[in-house]
């Protein structure tokens, strides 16, 4: 067990044997070997895989909740304690869409809702909608909206009047 190895290491370090340094290295190697075996066993890999699945659901929920904020891969990887490339690939593998395509869908759906129903019963300008949905400008929102829906935000709103 770890306690036995640590105790042996401590006892060796306290000693004054002329081979003390070699003995310390031997004990440290044993400890490192145990850590590596414990971390990379098949059982541990399965637990890590299950944890990743939960984390990806959390990433998806985070995007759904924070769509109005500027989100970057660096921010998401830092928030979820994950390497950027891994997080991006794992999300795409799990959900079949990359994180920023998913973010775009969430934002466009919210834009459509605000164009149709407004906020608290009042109609919003395209500029206000861009601020509420995480787009950097009205022009960028219009560009992304037209690409996704095939018409401008104003044309979409007029269809629902």
Tab-separated table of C-alpha atoms in Angstrom:
chain	number	residue	atom	x	y	z
A	1	UNK	CA	0.000	0.000	0.000
A	2	UNK	CA	0.995	3.635	-0.315
A	3	UNK	CA	1.378	4.050	3.430
A	4	UNK	CA	3.870	1.184	3.628
A	5	UNK	CA	5.905	2.565	0.710
A	6	UNK	CA	5.861	6.083	2.160
A	7	UNK	CA	6.837	4.795	5.588
A	8	UNK	CA	9.747	2.829	4.094
A	9	UNK	CA	10.814	5.907	2.152
A	10	UNK	CA	10.694	8.043	5.293
A	11	UNK	CA	12.664	5.489	7.313
A	12	UNK	CA	15.286	5.229	4.567
A	13	UNK	CA	15.627	9.018	4.352
A	14	UNK	CA	16.124	9.193	8.129
A	15	UNK	CA	18.903	6.579	8.012
A	16	UNK	CA	22.590	7.181	7.574
A	17	UNK	CA	23.543	4.205	5.418
A	18	UNK	CA	26.213	4.835	2.777
A	19	UNK	CA	23.706	3.531	0.179
A	20	UNK	CA	20.904	5.737	1.474
A	21	UNK	CA	20.535	7.743	-1.763
A	22	UNK	CA	20.315	4.568	-3.841
A	23	UNK	CA	17.752	3.135	-1.410
A	24	UNK	CA	15.686	6.331	-1.616
A	25	UNK	CA	15.729	6.094	-5.415
A	26	UNK	CA	14.616	2.463	-5.214
A	27	UNK	CA	11.726	3.342	-2.871
A	28	UNK	CA	10.706	6.291	-5.059
A	29	UNK	CA	10.737	4.043	-8.124
A	30	UNK	CA	8.479	1.539	-6.335
A	31	UNK	CA	6.119	4.315	-5.325
A	32	UNK	CA	6.022	5.724	-8.859
A	33	UNK	CA	5.403	2.243	-10.291
A	34	UNK	CA	2.435	1.749	-7.934
A	35	UNK	CA	0.963	5.131	-8.829
A	36	UNK	CA	1.289	4.405	-12.546
A	37	UNK	CA	-0.249	0.947	-12.221
A	38	UNK	CA	-3.154	2.339	-10.221
A	39	UNK	CA	-3.771	5.223	-12.619
A	40	UNK	CA	-3.674	3.237	-15.843
A	41	UNK	CA	-5.527	0.078	-14.937
A	42	UNK	CA	-8.516	-0.832	-17.144
A	43	UNK	CA	-10.887	-0.181	-14.247
A	44	UNK	CA	-9.528	3.357	-13.837
A	45	UNK	CA	-9.799	3.996	-17.586
A	46	UNK	CA	-13.494	3.058	-17.462
A	47	UNK	CA	-14.077	5.411	-14.531
A	48	UNK	CA	-12.299	8.209	-16.403
A	49	UNK	CA	-14.438	7.561	-19.514
A	50	UNK	CA	-17.624	7.742	-17.448
A	51	UNK	CA	-16.459	10.993	-15.869
A	52	UNK	CA	-15.708	12.469	-19.299
A	53	UNK	CA	-19.271	11.695	-20.446
A	54	UNK	CA	-20.644	13.636	-17.486
A	55	UNK	CA	-18.255	16.492	-18.188
A	56	UNK	CA	-19.408	16.673	-21.820
A	57	UNK	CA	-23.014	16.931	-20.673
A	58	UNK	CA	-21.882	19.711	-18.364
A	59	UNK	CA	-20.101	21.445	-21.261
A	60	UNK	CA	-23.280	21.265	-23.331
A	61	UNK	CA	-25.366	22.641	-20.443
A	62	UNK	CA	-22.814	25.397	-19.864
A	63	UNK	CA	-23.042	26.468	-23.513
A	64	UNK	CA	-26.846	26.468	-23.295
A	65	UNK	CA	-26.736	28.647	-20.185
A	66	UNK	CA	-23.896	31.012	-21.162
A	67	UNK	CA	-24.611	31.452	-24.902
A	68	UNK	CA	-24.899	35.225	-24.493
A	69	UNK	CA	-21.330	35.502	-23.211
A	70	UNK	CA	-18.236	35.492	-25.382
A	71	UNK	CA	-17.185	31.826	-25.262
A	72	UNK	CA	-13.821	30.595	-26.490
A	73	UNK	CA	-12.325	27.138	-26.555
A	74	UNK	CA	-9.628	28.368	-24.182
A	75	UNK	CA	-12.282	29.565	-21.709
A	76	UNK	CA	-14.219	26.306	-21.901
A	77	UNK	CA	-11.133	24.139	-21.512
A	78	UNK	CA	-10.014	26.169	-18.505
A	79	UNK	CA	-13.487	26.041	-16.941
A	80	UNK	CA	-13.723	22.265	-17.386
A	81	UNK	CA	-10.058	21.509	-16.607
A	82	UNK	CA	-9.502	19.906	-19.983
A	83	UNK	CA	-7.032	20.253	-22.816
A	84	UNK	CA	-8.513	22.281	-25.708
A	85	UNK	CA	-7.999	19.799	-28.531
A	86	UNK	CA	-9.248	16.890	-26.451
A	87	UNK	CA	-12.356	18.765	-25.286
A	88	UNK	CA	-13.220	19.829	-28.813
A	89	UNK	CA	-12.786	16.319	-30.270
A	90	UNK	CA	-14.626	14.619	-27.412
A	91	UNK	CA	-17.608	16.993	-27.765
A	92	UNK	CA	-17.795	16.391	-31.529
A	93	UNK	CA	-17.486	12.628	-31.073
A	94	UNK	CA	-20.193	12.525	-28.415
A	95	UNK	CA	-22.733	14.905	-29.956
A	96	UNK	CA	-21.854	14.787	-33.671
A	97	UNK	CA	-21.376	18.550	-33.873
A	98	UNK	CA	-18.551	20.801	-32.766
A	99	UNK	CA	-19.041	23.071	-29.771
A	100	UNK	CA	-19.180	26.288	-31.755
A	101	UNK	CA	-21.651	24.961	-34.300
A	102	UNK	CA	-23.767	23.975	-31.297
A	103	UNK	CA	-23.319	27.432	-29.770
A	104	UNK	CA	-24.387	28.981	-33.073
A	105	UNK	CA	-27.560	26.864	-33.162
A	106	UNK	CA	-28.411	27.864	-29.594
A	107	UNK	CA	-27.855	31.545	-30.382
A	108	UNK	CA	-29.830	31.473	-33.658
A	109	UNK	CA	-32.756	29.745	-31.928
A	110	UNK	CA	-32.731	32.429	-29.234
A	111	UNK	CA	-32.566	35.152	-31.913
A	112	UNK	CA	-35.606	33.614	-33.648
A	113	UNK	CA	-37.485	33.525	-30.338
A	114	UNK	CA	-36.676	37.173	-29.607
A	115	UNK	CA	-37.603	38.242	-33.145
A	116	UNK	CA	-40.988	36.528	-32.869
A	117	UNK	CA	-41.946	37.238	-29.276
A	118	UNK	CA	-39.700	40.045	-28.072
A	119	UNK	CA	-38.776	40.317	-24.429
A	120	UNK	CA	-41.392	40.889	-21.762
A	121	UNK	CA	-43.924	41.659	-24.469
A	122	UNK	CA	-41.943	44.370	-26.225
A	123	UNK	CA	-40.270	44.147	-29.610
A	124	UNK	CA	-36.497	44.439	-29.623
A	125	UNK	CA	-34.194	46.016	-32.168
A	126	UNK	CA	-31.730	43.797	-33.993
A	127	UNK	CA	-28.960	45.580	-32.103
A	128	UNK	CA	-30.573	44.722	-28.740
A	129	UNK	CA	-31.023	41.119	-29.835
A	130	UNK	CA	-27.368	40.883	-30.857
A	131	UNK	CA	-26.327	42.040	-27.373
A	132	UNK	CA	-28.658	39.550	-25.673
A	133	UNK	CA	-27.490	36.591	-27.733
A	134	UNK	CA	-23.725	36.983	-27.658
A	135	UNK	CA	-23.121	38.443	-31.102
A	136	UNK	CA	-20.487	41.157	-31.260
A	137	UNK	CA	-22.549	43.403	-33.531
A	138	UNK	CA	-25.809	43.732	-35.391
A	139	UNK	CA	-23.965	43.189	-38.680
A	140	UNK	CA	-22.391	39.940	-37.477
A	141	UNK	CA	-25.729	38.686	-36.168
A	142	UNK	CA	-27.343	39.475	-39.540
A	143	UNK	CA	-24.569	37.678	-41.412
A	144	UNK	CA	-24.801	34.528	-39.235
A	145	UNK	CA	-28.606	34.593	-39.258
A	146	UNK	CA	-28.833	34.872	-43.041
A	147	UNK	CA	-26.377	31.999	-43.429
A	148	UNK	CA	-28.382	29.805	-41.032
A	149	UNK	CA	-31.934	30.750	-42.029
A	150	UNK	CA	-31.632	32.003	-45.607
A	151	UNK	CA	-33.126	35.410	-44.829
A	152	UNK	CA	-32.283	38.494	-42.792
A	153	UNK	CA	-33.511	38.890	-39.201
A	154	UNK	CA	-35.905	41.642	-40.350
A	155	UNK	CA	-37.375	39.416	-43.075
A	156	UNK	CA	-37.808	36.626	-40.536
A	157	UNK	CA	-39.590	38.954	-38.120
A	158	UNK	CA	-41.908	40.211	-40.874
A	159	UNK	CA	-42.969	36.653	-41.680
A	160	UNK	CA	-44.290	36.292	-38.140
A	161	UNK	CA	-46.276	39.549	-38.011
